[in-house]
Each structure stands twice: as structure tokens, then as C-alpha cells.
Amino acid sequence: MTLTLNPALDISTTTERVVPEHKLRCDVPRRDPGGGGINVARVVDALGGEAEAVFPAGGPTGQALLATLRGGTGLRPHAVPIAGETRQSFTVDERAEGRAEYRFVLPGPDLSAVELDSCLEAVAERARDAAFVVASGSLPPGVPADIYARLGAMLPPGGPRLIVDSSGPALRETRGAYLIKPSLRELQMLAGRELPDAAARVVAARGLMEDGITEIVVLSLGSDGAMLITREEQEQFPAIPVPVRSTVGAGDSMVAAMALALSRGETPRQAVRFGMAAGAAALLRPGTQLCRREDVDRLFATA
């Protein structure tokens, strides 16, 4: 089960070169459903699992987003109606030598208290048979920072475990999560200090455990790989070298694969390895496309 409070219809295209004050002729756009939890659910589906995605949706863009999600073999979308318009995001890739990727992300609609409660209640009611609830992505304007702590408190006792992939105040106010996946910058923000080496990062991560935020930290280190930190152990995993076509959805792919592996009874260590393979596989795909199962399996086998 995933929760995406700020979903988007992701539009991606290419142009020869991005220059100011010129009309930029673009290729035919591709439209994909987007937002952290939605991406997680899509990857779980692509890797052979089953997921239900809960998200608010409003206006024509919300209907277009819902339409793009229908038809997945193991993906069940559940849209909570809202008065506002679902946001769009826009990604442009340059074709020219030395090309760059440009990502434009809009803030999203305001959610009323009733609409927000409806999203949380939908997850709590529908997650009874789920192994994990993954709350992922940015928050729309005005959503209280303790939203994921509220979600965790609403989950049935002995039911699904909570995974949170967020940032800023929403991550700082999280309580009772099973696993979080901060970047180094986010962990430093939570710790309130620079974390120059592995020892400092382990201390900071275990401080979050003492504060009741989470049981496990998977620290994303970009080109330096990732660290798995629990109360008893720590391990750093090197990055899987692949040519990068797009960074969109790499973190979501990693979270999805970890959640799926854990739901199948794998150890956290194996889950992180599988997650890193999925994240690397997403880097191979252009625009807003996510990882492919055959790429994940190949990279996991050789990592």
C-alpha cells in the first residue's frame, strides 16, 4: 500500500538545446503517473508484486493521472476526490552533446482537512492485508509536518509496517516508522550538524532510532552507494556503475524494491542490494520512465 499526498502527471520530452528567450521545438511528449508513492507502486507492479496506490486527485489532470494508472497487472489505484487541480511536472532532456536534464516541479494543490483525513482513512482501512505501507514524496502546501506520524498511529496494531521516504519537517516529525531512506543532506539536517564520515553517520542514524523515528535507516549516498544502519549493525554498499540517462524515479525504484524484498521475507541487507539494483536500473531509462524488471534482475545478479 502506498500513499502519495502530492501526485503529479509527469510530462517528459526532448529538445535540441535549452536556451533562454527562444521557442524550443520539442518532440512528442510522454505522460506518466508521478509522485513518490505512485512511482513505488508502479515499480512493485513491474517487479511482479502487488500494490495499491492511494492518492488525492482533482480536476482534468487528476482524471488523466488516474487513467494512466489503470491497467497495471498488480497495481490498484484508489483516488480520493479533491476540489483542487492535481499538479503537473515537466522534464526536458537536451539531445545536444553534453546534454542536460531540466526538471520543473510545481507545488500542487491545497488539501482541506477533510480531504487530508480522507486520504489517511483510505490507507488505514485498505491496508489491513498489506505487509508495508510506503508514504513517499513531497507534501502539498499546508499539510502539517506530523502527517506521517498520524498515519503510523492509524495503522492497525500488528498490521503493516511503515516506510517513509520524505524530507524536511515531514521526515523530522515522523514517528514509529520501520524504515526511512534519507539522503546524506537530509540526515545532516535531522542531526543538525555535518556528518563527514561513516562513524558520524551511524551515530546520527542511531540517534533517530532513539528518538522513535525509525527502526532502520537506509542512507542514500548517491555515487558513493548506500548505508544500511540498524541498532546492531551497519554496512556500506558501493554504487552500481551504469550510464545515466535520467535520474527521475531512481530513489522511488530503490524504495519499491526494498519494500517488495522485505515483504517476501528477505533480510534488510538483501533488500538494500535489491533496492540498489532497481535504483541503478531506473538510471538507464530516459525521461520519466522507471526501471524494467529485466534490468533489475541483471544488475542484482552481477552486483
PDB file of C-alpha atoms in Angstrom:
ATOM      1  CA  MET A   1       0.000   0.000   0.000  1.00  0.00           C
ATOM      2  CA  THR A   2       1.382   3.420  -0.912  1.00  0.00           C
ATOM      3  CA  LEU A   3       0.321   6.950  -0.048  1.00  0.00           C
ATOM      4  CA  THR A   4       1.155   9.890  -2.299  1.00  0.00           C
ATOM      5  CA  LEU A   5      -0.166  13.184  -0.965  1.00  0.00           C
ATOM      6  CA  ASN A   6       1.225  15.288  -3.819  1.00  0.00           C
ATOM      7  CA  PRO A   7       0.881  13.227  -7.012  1.00  0.00           C
ATOM      8  CA  ALA A   8       1.628  14.601 -10.445  1.00  0.00           C
ATOM      9  CA  LEU A   9       1.130  13.914 -14.091  1.00  0.00           C
ATOM     10  CA  ASP A  10       4.726  13.766 -15.305  1.00  0.00           C
ATOM     11  CA  ILE A  11       5.312  15.111 -18.805  1.00  0.00           C
ATOM     12  CA  SER A  12       8.671  14.495 -20.452  1.00  0.00           C
ATOM     13  CA  THR A  13      10.068  15.480 -23.822  1.00  0.00           C
ATOM     14  CA  THR A  14      13.326  16.311 -25.593  1.00  0.00           C
ATOM     15  CA  THR A  15      14.661  19.306 -27.494  1.00  0.00           C
ATOM     16  CA  GLU A  16      17.953  20.007 -29.220  1.00  0.00           C
ATOM     17  CA  ARG A  17      19.188  22.543 -26.680  1.00  0.00           C
ATOM     18  CA  VAL A  18      17.641  24.636 -23.896  1.00  0.00           C
ATOM     19  CA  VAL A  19      18.403  28.326 -24.418  1.00  0.00           C
ATOM     20  CA  PRO A  20      16.695  31.397 -22.933  1.00  0.00           C
ATOM     21  CA  GLU A  21      14.248  33.599 -24.846  1.00  0.00           C
ATOM     22  CA  HIS A  22      13.818  31.150 -27.737  1.00  0.00           C
ATOM     23  CA  LYS A  23      10.958  28.925 -28.783  1.00  0.00           C
ATOM     24  CA  LEU A  24      12.157  25.402 -28.093  1.00  0.00           C
ATOM     25  CA  ARG A  25      10.707  22.866 -30.514  1.00  0.00           C
ATOM     26  CA  CYS A  26      10.090  19.652 -28.600  1.00  0.00           C
ATOM     27  CA  ASP A  27       9.405  16.042 -29.503  1.00  0.00           C
ATOM     28  CA  VAL A  28       6.054  14.351 -28.841  1.00  0.00           C
ATOM     29  CA  PRO A  29       5.641  14.339 -25.035  1.00  0.00           C
ATOM     30  CA  ARG A  30       5.361  11.247 -22.891  1.00  0.00           C
ATOM     31  CA  ARG A  31       2.891  11.285 -19.982  1.00  0.00           C
ATOM     32  CA  ASP A  32       3.442   9.121 -16.914  1.00  0.00           C
ATOM     33  CA  PRO A  33       1.825   8.992 -13.486  1.00  0.00           C
ATOM     34  CA  GLY A  34       4.162  10.530 -10.923  1.00  0.00           C
ATOM     35  CA  GLY A  35       4.713  11.230  -7.255  1.00  0.00           C
ATOM     36  CA  GLY A  36       6.735   9.187  -4.791  1.00  0.00           C
ATOM     37  CA  GLY A  37       4.215   6.600  -3.633  1.00  0.00           C
ATOM     38  CA  ILE A  38       2.706   6.199  -7.099  1.00  0.00           C
ATOM     39  CA  ASN A  39       6.162   5.507  -8.514  1.00  0.00           C
ATOM     40  CA  VAL A  40       6.793   2.989  -5.740  1.00  0.00           C
ATOM     41  CA  ALA A  41       3.551   1.171  -6.564  1.00  0.00           C
ATOM     42  CA  ARG A  42       4.390   1.163 -10.284  1.00  0.00           C
ATOM     43  CA  VAL A  43       7.797  -0.379  -9.627  1.00  0.00           C
ATOM     44  CA  VAL A  44       6.370  -3.013  -7.269  1.00  0.00           C
ATOM     45  CA  ASP A  45       3.967  -3.915 -10.073  1.00  0.00           C
ATOM     46  CA  ALA A  46       6.777  -4.003 -12.654  1.00  0.00           C
ATOM     47  CA  LEU A  47       8.824  -6.320 -10.411  1.00  0.00           C
ATOM     48  CA  GLY A  48       5.993  -8.812 -10.066  1.00  0.00           C
ATOM     49  CA  GLY A  49       4.427  -7.669  -6.794  1.00  0.00           C
ATOM     50  CA  GLU A  50       1.014  -6.276  -5.917  1.00  0.00           C
ATOM     51  CA  ALA A  51       0.388  -2.752  -4.685  1.00  0.00           C
ATOM     52  CA  GLU A  52      -2.495  -0.394  -4.082  1.00  0.00           C
ATOM     53  CA  ALA A  53      -1.794   3.321  -4.532  1.00  0.00           C
ATOM     54  CA  VAL A  54      -3.842   5.855  -2.567  1.00  0.00           C
ATOM     55  CA  PHE A  55      -3.628   9.480  -3.672  1.00  0.00           C
ATOM     56  CA  PRO A  56      -5.757  12.640  -3.928  1.00  0.00           C
ATOM     57  CA  ALA A  57      -6.904  13.570  -7.427  1.00  0.00           C
ATOM     58  CA  GLY A  58      -8.781  16.584  -8.745  1.00  0.00           C
ATOM     59  CA  GLY A  59      -9.663  18.305 -11.987  1.00  0.00           C
ATOM     60  CA  PRO A  60      -8.860  17.152 -15.523  1.00  0.00           C
ATOM     61  CA  THR A  61      -5.221  16.473 -14.630  1.00  0.00           C
ATOM     62  CA  GLY A  62      -6.328  14.228 -11.784  1.00  0.00           C
ATOM     63  CA  GLN A  63      -8.547  12.270 -14.151  1.00  0.00           C
ATOM     64  CA  ALA A  64      -5.701  11.971 -16.661  1.00  0.00           C
ATOM     65  CA  LEU A  65      -3.411  10.733 -13.883  1.00  0.00           C
ATOM     66  CA  LEU A  66      -5.926   8.087 -12.831  1.00  0.00           C
ATOM     67  CA  ALA A  67      -6.362   6.964 -16.442  1.00  0.00           C
ATOM     68  CA  THR A  68      -2.610   6.386 -16.824  1.00  0.00           C
ATOM     69  CA  LEU A  69      -2.618   4.093 -13.769  1.00  0.00           C
ATOM     70  CA  ARG A  70      -5.409   1.791 -14.841  1.00  0.00           C
ATOM     71  CA  GLY A  71      -4.475  -1.490 -16.456  1.00  0.00           C
ATOM     72  CA  GLY A  72      -1.421  -2.452 -14.402  1.00  0.00           C
ATOM     73  CA  THR A  73      -1.445  -6.187 -13.690  1.00  0.00           C
ATOM     74  CA  GLY A  74      -0.744  -5.866  -9.976  1.00  0.00           C
ATOM     75  CA  LEU A  75      -1.445  -2.169  -9.400  1.00  0.00           C
ATOM     76  CA  ARG A  76      -4.737  -0.944  -7.976  1.00  0.00           C
ATOM     77  CA  PRO A  77      -5.198   2.860  -7.929  1.00  0.00           C
ATOM     78  CA  HIS A  78      -7.507   4.440  -5.359  1.00  0.00           C
ATOM     79  CA  ALA A  79      -8.117   8.153  -5.986  1.00  0.00           C
ATOM     80  CA  VAL A  80      -9.548  10.330  -3.205  1.00  0.00           C
ATOM     81  CA  PRO A  81     -11.539  13.178  -4.829  1.00  0.00           C
ATOM     82  CA  ILE A  82     -10.384  16.722  -4.024  1.00  0.00           C
ATOM     83  CA  ALA A  83     -11.536  20.186  -5.078  1.00  0.00           C
ATOM     84  CA  GLY A  84      -8.114  21.368  -6.287  1.00  0.00           C
ATOM     85  CA  GLU A  85      -6.324  20.530  -9.513  1.00  0.00           C
ATOM     86  CA  THR A  86      -3.686  17.791  -9.490  1.00  0.00           C
ATOM     87  CA  ARG A  87      -0.303  19.226 -10.418  1.00  0.00           C
ATOM     88  CA  GLN A  88       1.875  18.545 -13.425  1.00  0.00           C
ATOM     89  CA  SER A  89       5.640  18.255 -13.602  1.00  0.00           C
ATOM     90  CA  PHE A  90       7.750  18.773 -16.692  1.00  0.00           C
ATOM     91  CA  THR A  91      11.077  17.244 -17.695  1.00  0.00           C
ATOM     92  CA  VAL A  92      13.096  18.288 -20.756  1.00  0.00           C
ATOM     93  CA  ASP A  93      16.173  16.416 -21.986  1.00  0.00           C
ATOM     94  CA  GLU A  94      18.655  18.009 -24.375  1.00  0.00           C
ATOM     95  CA  ARG A  95      19.782  15.986 -27.390  1.00  0.00           C
ATOM     96  CA  ALA A  96      22.918  18.061 -27.954  1.00  0.00           C
ATOM     97  CA  GLU A  97      26.374  16.867 -26.923  1.00  0.00           C
ATOM     98  CA  GLY A  98      26.955  17.393 -23.218  1.00  0.00           C
ATOM     99  CA  ARG A  99      23.207  17.316 -22.760  1.00  0.00           C
ATOM    100  CA  ALA A 100      21.495  18.149 -19.507  1.00  0.00           C
ATOM    101  CA  GLU A 101      18.193  17.233 -17.916  1.00  0.00           C
ATOM    102  CA  TYR A 102      15.837  20.008 -16.794  1.00  0.00           C
ATOM    103  CA  ARG A 103      13.101  19.244 -14.259  1.00  0.00           C
ATOM    104  CA  PHE A 104      10.290  21.683 -13.437  1.00  0.00           C
ATOM    105  CA  VAL A 105       8.191  20.740 -10.412  1.00  0.00           C
ATOM    106  CA  LEU A 106       5.009  22.580  -9.411  1.00  0.00           C
ATOM    107  CA  PRO A 107       3.845  22.851  -5.772  1.00  0.00           C
ATOM    108  CA  GLY A 108       0.486  21.069  -6.000  1.00  0.00           C
ATOM    109  CA  PRO A 109      -2.998  21.949  -4.691  1.00  0.00           C
ATOM    110  CA  ASP A 110      -4.020  22.770  -1.140  1.00  0.00           C
ATOM    111  CA  LEU A 111      -5.781  19.897   0.634  1.00  0.00           C
ATOM    112  CA  SER A 112      -8.560  20.672   3.079  1.00  0.00           C
ATOM    113  CA  ALA A 113      -8.541  18.984   6.474  1.00  0.00           C
ATOM    114  CA  VAL A 114     -11.422  16.775   5.345  1.00  0.00           C
ATOM    115  CA  GLU A 115      -9.592  15.761   2.149  1.00  0.00           C
ATOM    116  CA  LEU A 116      -6.410  15.003   4.063  1.00  0.00           C
ATOM    117  CA  ASP A 117      -8.283  12.902   6.626  1.00  0.00           C
ATOM    118  CA  SER A 118      -9.968  11.012   3.781  1.00  0.00           C
ATOM    119  CA  CYS A 119      -6.565  10.069   2.364  1.00  0.00           C
ATOM    120  CA  LEU A 120      -5.294   8.789   5.723  1.00  0.00           C
ATOM    121  CA  GLU A 121      -8.513   6.914   6.419  1.00  0.00           C
ATOM    122  CA  ALA A 122      -8.415   5.286   2.986  1.00  0.00           C
ATOM    123  CA  VAL A 123      -4.936   3.935   3.700  1.00  0.00           C
ATOM    124  CA  ALA A 124      -5.801   2.751   7.221  1.00  0.00           C
ATOM    125  CA  GLU A 125      -8.961   0.984   6.041  1.00  0.00           C
ATOM    126  CA  ARG A 126      -7.442  -0.646   2.983  1.00  0.00           C
ATOM    127  CA  ALA A 127      -4.040  -1.628   4.390  1.00  0.00           C
ATOM    128  CA  ARG A 128      -5.103  -4.415   6.723  1.00  0.00           C
ATOM    129  CA  ASP A 129      -3.725  -7.152   4.484  1.00  0.00           C
ATOM    130  CA  ALA A 130      -0.641  -5.215   3.352  1.00  0.00           C
ATOM    131  CA  ALA A 131       2.849  -6.098   4.523  1.00  0.00           C
ATOM    132  CA  PHE A 132       4.044  -2.486   4.246  1.00  0.00           C
ATOM    133  CA  VAL A 133       2.660   0.999   3.845  1.00  0.00           C
ATOM    134  CA  VAL A 134       5.024   3.278   1.942  1.00  0.00           C
ATOM    135  CA  ALA A 135       4.485   7.020   2.408  1.00  0.00           C
ATOM    136  CA  SER A 136       6.627   8.790  -0.134  1.00  0.00           C
ATOM    137  CA  GLY A 137       7.071  12.103  -1.893  1.00  0.00           C
ATOM    138  CA  SER A 138       6.728  15.790  -1.199  1.00  0.00           C
ATOM    139  CA  LEU A 139       3.816  17.322   0.686  1.00  0.00           C
ATOM    140  CA  PRO A 140       1.384  19.796  -0.853  1.00  0.00           C
ATOM    141  CA  PRO A 141       1.157  23.279   0.654  1.00  0.00           C
ATOM    142  CA  GLY A 142      -0.290  23.493   4.159  1.00  0.00           C
ATOM    143  CA  VAL A 143      -0.087  19.811   5.118  1.00  0.00           C
ATOM    144  CA  PRO A 144       1.070  19.514   8.752  1.00  0.00           C
ATOM    145  CA  ALA A 145       4.577  18.176   9.290  1.00  0.00           C
ATOM    146  CA  ASP A 146       3.396  15.371  11.600  1.00  0.00           C
ATOM    147  CA  ILE A 147       1.277  13.791   8.869  1.00  0.00           C
ATOM    148  CA  TYR A 148       3.277  10.560   8.684  1.00  0.00           C
ATOM    149  CA  ALA A 149       3.297  10.206  12.454  1.00  0.00           C
ATOM    150  CA  ARG A 150      -0.512  10.484  12.293  1.00  0.00           C
ATOM    151  CA  LEU A 151      -0.598   7.860   9.573  1.00  0.00           C
ATOM    152  CA  GLY A 152       1.519   5.457  11.591  1.00  0.00           C
ATOM    153  CA  ALA A 153      -0.768   5.847  14.591  1.00  0.00           C
ATOM    154  CA  MET A 154      -3.792   4.968  12.436  1.00  0.00           C
ATOM    155  CA  LEU A 155      -2.403   1.683  11.125  1.00  0.00           C
ATOM    156  CA  PRO A 156      -3.884  -1.408  12.797  1.00  0.00           C
ATOM    157  CA  PRO A 157      -1.800  -2.932  15.626  1.00  0.00           C
ATOM    158  CA  GLY A 158       0.281  -5.833  14.368  1.00  0.00           C
ATOM    159  CA  GLY A 159      -0.535  -4.774  10.820  1.00  0.00           C
ATOM    160  CA  PRO A 160       1.611  -3.280   8.084  1.00  0.00           C
ATOM    161  CA  ARG A 161       4.953  -1.665   8.821  1.00  0.00           C
ATOM    162  CA  LEU A 162       5.517   1.931   7.743  1.00  0.00           C
ATOM    163  CA  ILE A 163       8.267   3.016   5.338  1.00  0.00           C
ATOM    164  CA  VAL A 164       8.766   6.767   4.890  1.00  0.00           C
ATOM    165  CA  ASP A 165      10.713   8.402   2.089  1.00  0.00           C
ATOM    166  CA  SER A 166      10.339  12.131   2.571  1.00  0.00           C
ATOM    167  CA  SER A 167      12.348  15.162   3.590  1.00  0.00           C
ATOM    168  CA  GLY A 168      12.336  18.289   5.730  1.00  0.00           C
ATOM    169  CA  PRO A 169       9.839  18.709   8.583  1.00  0.00           C
ATOM    170  CA  ALA A 170       7.750  15.719   7.456  1.00  0.00           C
ATOM    171  CA  LEU A 171      10.733  13.418   7.968  1.00  0.00           C
ATOM    172  CA  ARG A 172      11.764  15.092  11.223  1.00  0.00           C
ATOM    173  CA  GLU A 173       8.254  14.646  12.689  1.00  0.00           C
ATOM    174  CA  THR A 174       7.897  11.004  11.608  1.00  0.00           C
ATOM    175  CA  ARG A 175       7.405   8.534  14.448  1.00  0.00           C
ATOM    176  CA  GLY A 176       7.103   4.764  14.543  1.00  0.00           C
ATOM    177  CA  ALA A 177       8.438   4.024  11.067  1.00  0.00           C
ATOM    178  CA  TYR A 178      10.079   0.715  10.312  1.00  0.00           C
ATOM    179  CA  LEU A 179      12.448   2.192   7.714  1.00  0.00           C
ATOM    180  CA  ILE A 180      13.359   5.604   6.326  1.00  0.00           C
ATOM    181  CA  LYS A 181      15.620   6.422   3.369  1.00  0.00           C
ATOM    182  CA  PRO A 182      17.198   9.859   3.831  1.00  0.00           C
ATOM    183  CA  SER A 183      19.935  11.332   1.697  1.00  0.00           C
ATOM    184  CA  LEU A 184      23.131  12.486   3.410  1.00  0.00           C
ATOM    185  CA  ARG A 185      21.892  16.071   3.225  1.00  0.00           C
ATOM    186  CA  GLU A 186      18.617  15.077   4.887  1.00  0.00           C
ATOM    187  CA  LEU A 187      20.370  13.097   7.625  1.00  0.00           C
ATOM    188  CA  GLN A 188      22.636  16.086   8.327  1.00  0.00           C
ATOM    189  CA  MET A 189      19.569  18.305   8.568  1.00  0.00           C
ATOM    190  CA  LEU A 190      17.955  15.915  11.045  1.00  0.00           C
ATOM    191  CA  ALA A 191      21.160  15.692  13.083  1.00  0.00           C
ATOM    192  CA  GLY A 192      21.787  19.448  12.962  1.00  0.00           C
ATOM    193  CA  ARG A 193      25.460  19.008  12.038  1.00  0.00           C
ATOM    194  CA  GLU A 194      27.852  17.921   9.335  1.00  0.00           C
ATOM    195  CA  LEU A 195      28.454  14.166   9.110  1.00  0.00           C
ATOM    196  CA  PRO A 196      31.852  13.814   7.408  1.00  0.00           C
ATOM    197  CA  ASP A 197      32.393  10.072   7.771  1.00  0.00           C
ATOM    198  CA  ALA A 198      30.702   6.739   8.272  1.00  0.00           C
ATOM    199  CA  ALA A 199      31.118   6.757  12.052  1.00  0.00           C
ATOM    200  CA  ALA A 200      29.343  10.109  12.391  1.00  0.00           C
ATOM    201  CA  ARG A 201      26.553   8.955  10.098  1.00  0.00           C
ATOM    202  CA  VAL A 202      25.976   5.806  12.136  1.00  0.00           C
ATOM    203  CA  VAL A 203      25.756   7.844  15.357  1.00  0.00           C
ATOM    204  CA  ALA A 204      23.254  10.231  13.768  1.00  0.00           C
ATOM    205  CA  ALA A 205      21.121   7.413  12.362  1.00  0.00           C
ATOM    206  CA  ARG A 206      21.004   5.609  15.702  1.00  0.00           C
ATOM    207  CA  GLY A 207      20.001   8.886  17.321  1.00  0.00           C
ATOM    208  CA  LEU A 208      16.891   8.822  15.121  1.00  0.00           C
ATOM    209  CA  MET A 209      16.164   5.333  16.389  1.00  0.00           C
ATOM    210  CA  GLU A 210      16.485   6.525  19.997  1.00  0.00           C
ATOM    211  CA  ASP A 211      14.032   9.339  19.182  1.00  0.00           C
ATOM    212  CA  GLY A 212      11.447   6.820  17.980  1.00  0.00           C
ATOM    213  CA  ILE A 213      11.514   7.969  14.362  1.00  0.00           C
ATOM    214  CA  THR A 214      12.502   4.643  12.822  1.00  0.00           C
ATOM    215  CA  GLU A 215      13.968   1.186  13.373  1.00  0.00           C
ATOM    216  CA  ILE A 216      16.154   1.115  10.243  1.00  0.00           C
ATOM    217  CA  VAL A 217      17.932   3.826   8.254  1.00  0.00           C
ATOM    218  CA  VAL A 218      18.987   3.259   4.661  1.00  0.00           C
ATOM    219  CA  LEU A 219      21.217   6.224   3.906  1.00  0.00           C
ATOM    220  CA  SER A 220      21.377   7.169   0.247  1.00  0.00           C
ATOM    221  CA  LEU A 221      24.850   8.403  -0.718  1.00  0.00           C
ATOM    222  CA  GLY A 222      24.427   8.959  -4.466  1.00  0.00           C
ATOM    223  CA  SER A 223      27.548   7.944  -6.361  1.00  0.00           C
ATOM    224  CA  ASP A 224      29.013   6.567  -3.115  1.00  0.00           C
ATOM    225  CA  GLY A 225      26.244   3.976  -2.803  1.00  0.00           C
ATOM    226  CA  ALA A 226      24.190   3.470   0.346  1.00  0.00           C
ATOM    227  CA  MET A 227      24.499   2.520   4.010  1.00  0.00           C
ATOM    228  CA  LEU A 228      22.289   0.163   5.970  1.00  0.00           C
ATOM    229  CA  ILE A 229      22.149   1.119   9.650  1.00  0.00           C
ATOM    230  CA  THR A 230      20.273  -0.701  12.405  1.00  0.00           C
ATOM    231  CA  ARG A 231      20.756  -0.747  16.158  1.00  0.00           C
ATOM    232  CA  GLU A 232      23.043  -3.766  15.870  1.00  0.00           C
ATOM    233  CA  GLU A 233      24.797  -3.470  12.516  1.00  0.00           C
ATOM    234  CA  GLN A 234      25.960  -1.223   9.742  1.00  0.00           C
ATOM    235  CA  GLU A 235      27.159  -1.865   6.212  1.00  0.00           C
ATOM    236  CA  GLN A 236      28.044   0.300   3.253  1.00  0.00           C
ATOM    237  CA  PHE A 237      27.246  -0.842  -0.274  1.00  0.00           C
ATOM    238  CA  PRO A 238      29.060   0.589  -3.303  1.00  0.00           C
ATOM    239  CA  ALA A 239      27.047   2.140  -6.101  1.00  0.00           C
ATOM    240  CA  ILE A 240      26.333   0.013  -9.165  1.00  0.00           C
ATOM    241  CA  PRO A 241      28.038   1.747 -12.122  1.00  0.00           C
ATOM    242  CA  VAL A 242      25.647   2.379 -15.009  1.00  0.00           C
ATOM    243  CA  PRO A 243      25.345   5.060 -17.709  1.00  0.00           C
ATOM    244  CA  VAL A 244      22.858   7.698 -16.538  1.00  0.00           C
ATOM    245  CA  ARG A 245      20.069   8.680 -18.910  1.00  0.00           C
ATOM    246  CA  SER A 246      17.731  10.155 -16.298  1.00  0.00           C
ATOM    247  CA  THR A 247      17.633  10.377 -12.511  1.00  0.00           C
ATOM    248  CA  VAL A 248      13.827  10.584 -12.339  1.00  0.00           C
ATOM    249  CA  GLY A 249      12.364   7.851 -10.137  1.00  0.00           C
ATOM    250  CA  ALA A 250      15.654   6.241  -9.092  1.00  0.00           C
ATOM    251  CA  GLY A 251      15.029   6.765  -5.381  1.00  0.00           C
ATOM    252  CA  ASP A 252      11.426   5.584  -5.688  1.00  0.00           C
ATOM    253  CA  SER A 253      12.596   2.472  -7.536  1.00  0.00           C
ATOM    254  CA  MET A 254      15.017   1.716  -4.715  1.00  0.00           C
ATOM    255  CA  VAL A 255      12.306   2.070  -2.057  1.00  0.00           C
ATOM    256  CA  ALA A 256       9.884  -0.093  -4.026  1.00  0.00           C
ATOM    257  CA  ALA A 257      12.358  -2.921  -4.485  1.00  0.00           C
ATOM    258  CA  MET A 258      13.358  -2.819  -0.817  1.00  0.00           C
ATOM    259  CA  ALA A 259       9.724  -2.970   0.314  1.00  0.00           C
ATOM    260  CA  LEU A 260       8.978  -5.822  -2.072  1.00  0.00           C
ATOM    261  CA  ALA A 261      12.029  -7.801  -0.939  1.00  0.00           C
ATOM    262  CA  LEU A 262      11.167  -7.286   2.727  1.00  0.00           C
ATOM    263  CA  SER A 263       7.559  -8.360   2.087  1.00  0.00           C
ATOM    264  CA  ARG A 264       8.953 -11.598   0.644  1.00  0.00           C
ATOM    265  CA  GLY A 265      10.916 -12.293   3.816  1.00  0.00           C
ATOM    266  CA  GLU A 266      14.354 -11.142   2.669  1.00  0.00           C
ATOM    267  CA  THR A 267      16.798  -9.673   5.178  1.00  0.00           C
ATOM    268  CA  PRO A 268      17.341  -5.904   5.261  1.00  0.00           C
ATOM    269  CA  ARG A 269      20.776  -6.466   3.744  1.00  0.00           C
ATOM    270  CA  GLN A 270      19.351  -8.337   0.750  1.00  0.00           C
ATOM    271  CA  ALA A 271      16.564  -5.789   0.465  1.00  0.00           C
ATOM    272  CA  VAL A 272      19.086  -2.951   0.181  1.00  0.00           C
ATOM    273  CA  ARG A 273      21.026  -4.833  -2.505  1.00  0.00           C
ATOM    274  CA  PHE A 274      17.821  -5.408  -4.483  1.00  0.00           C
ATOM    275  CA  GLY A 275      16.837  -1.782  -3.977  1.00  0.00           C
ATOM    276  CA  MET A 276      20.159  -0.526  -5.274  1.00  0.00           C
ATOM    277  CA  ALA A 277      19.786  -2.683  -8.379  1.00  0.00           C
ATOM    278  CA  ALA A 278      16.362  -1.158  -9.013  1.00  0.00           C
ATOM    279  CA  GLY A 279      17.664   2.365  -8.466  1.00  0.00           C
ATOM    280  CA  ALA A 280      20.525   1.772 -10.893  1.00  0.00           C
ATOM    281  CA  ALA A 281      18.127   0.244 -13.427  1.00  0.00           C
ATOM    282  CA  ALA A 282      15.991   3.396 -13.293  1.00  0.00           C
ATOM    283  CA  LEU A 283      19.036   5.481 -14.256  1.00  0.00           C
ATOM    284  CA  LEU A 284      19.174   3.581 -17.543  1.00  0.00           C
ATOM    285  CA  ARG A 285      15.724   4.783 -18.600  1.00  0.00           C
ATOM    286  CA  PRO A 286      15.056   8.132 -20.299  1.00  0.00           C
ATOM    287  CA  GLY A 287      12.715  10.869 -19.059  1.00  0.00           C
ATOM    288  CA  THR A 288      10.095   9.811 -16.518  1.00  0.00           C
ATOM    289  CA  GLN A 289      10.280   6.086 -17.296  1.00  0.00           C
ATOM    290  CA  LEU A 290      11.021   3.814 -14.339  1.00  0.00           C
ATOM    291  CA  CYS A 291      13.115   0.656 -14.069  1.00  0.00           C
ATOM    292  CA  ARG A 292      12.489  -2.525 -16.062  1.00  0.00           C
ATOM    293  CA  ARG A 293      12.392  -5.901 -14.387  1.00  0.00           C
ATOM    294  CA  GLU A 294      14.985  -7.465 -16.694  1.00  0.00           C
ATOM    295  CA  ASP A 295      17.463  -4.677 -15.920  1.00  0.00           C
ATOM    296  CA  VAL A 296      16.888  -5.035 -12.172  1.00  0.00           C
ATOM    297  CA  ASP A 297      17.394  -8.798 -12.250  1.00  0.00           C
ATOM    298  CA  ARG A 298      20.562  -8.460 -14.333  1.00  0.00           C
ATOM    299  CA  LEU A 299      22.113  -5.777 -12.124  1.00  0.00           C
ATOM    300  CA  PHE A 300      21.140  -7.592  -8.923  1.00  0.00           C
ATOM    301  CA  ALA A 301      22.771 -10.786 -10.173  1.00  0.00           C
ATOM    302  CA  THR A 302      26.048  -9.060 -11.029  1.00  0.00           C
ATOM    303  CA  ALA A 303      26.278  -6.547  -8.154  1.00  0.00           C
TER     304      ALA A 303
END
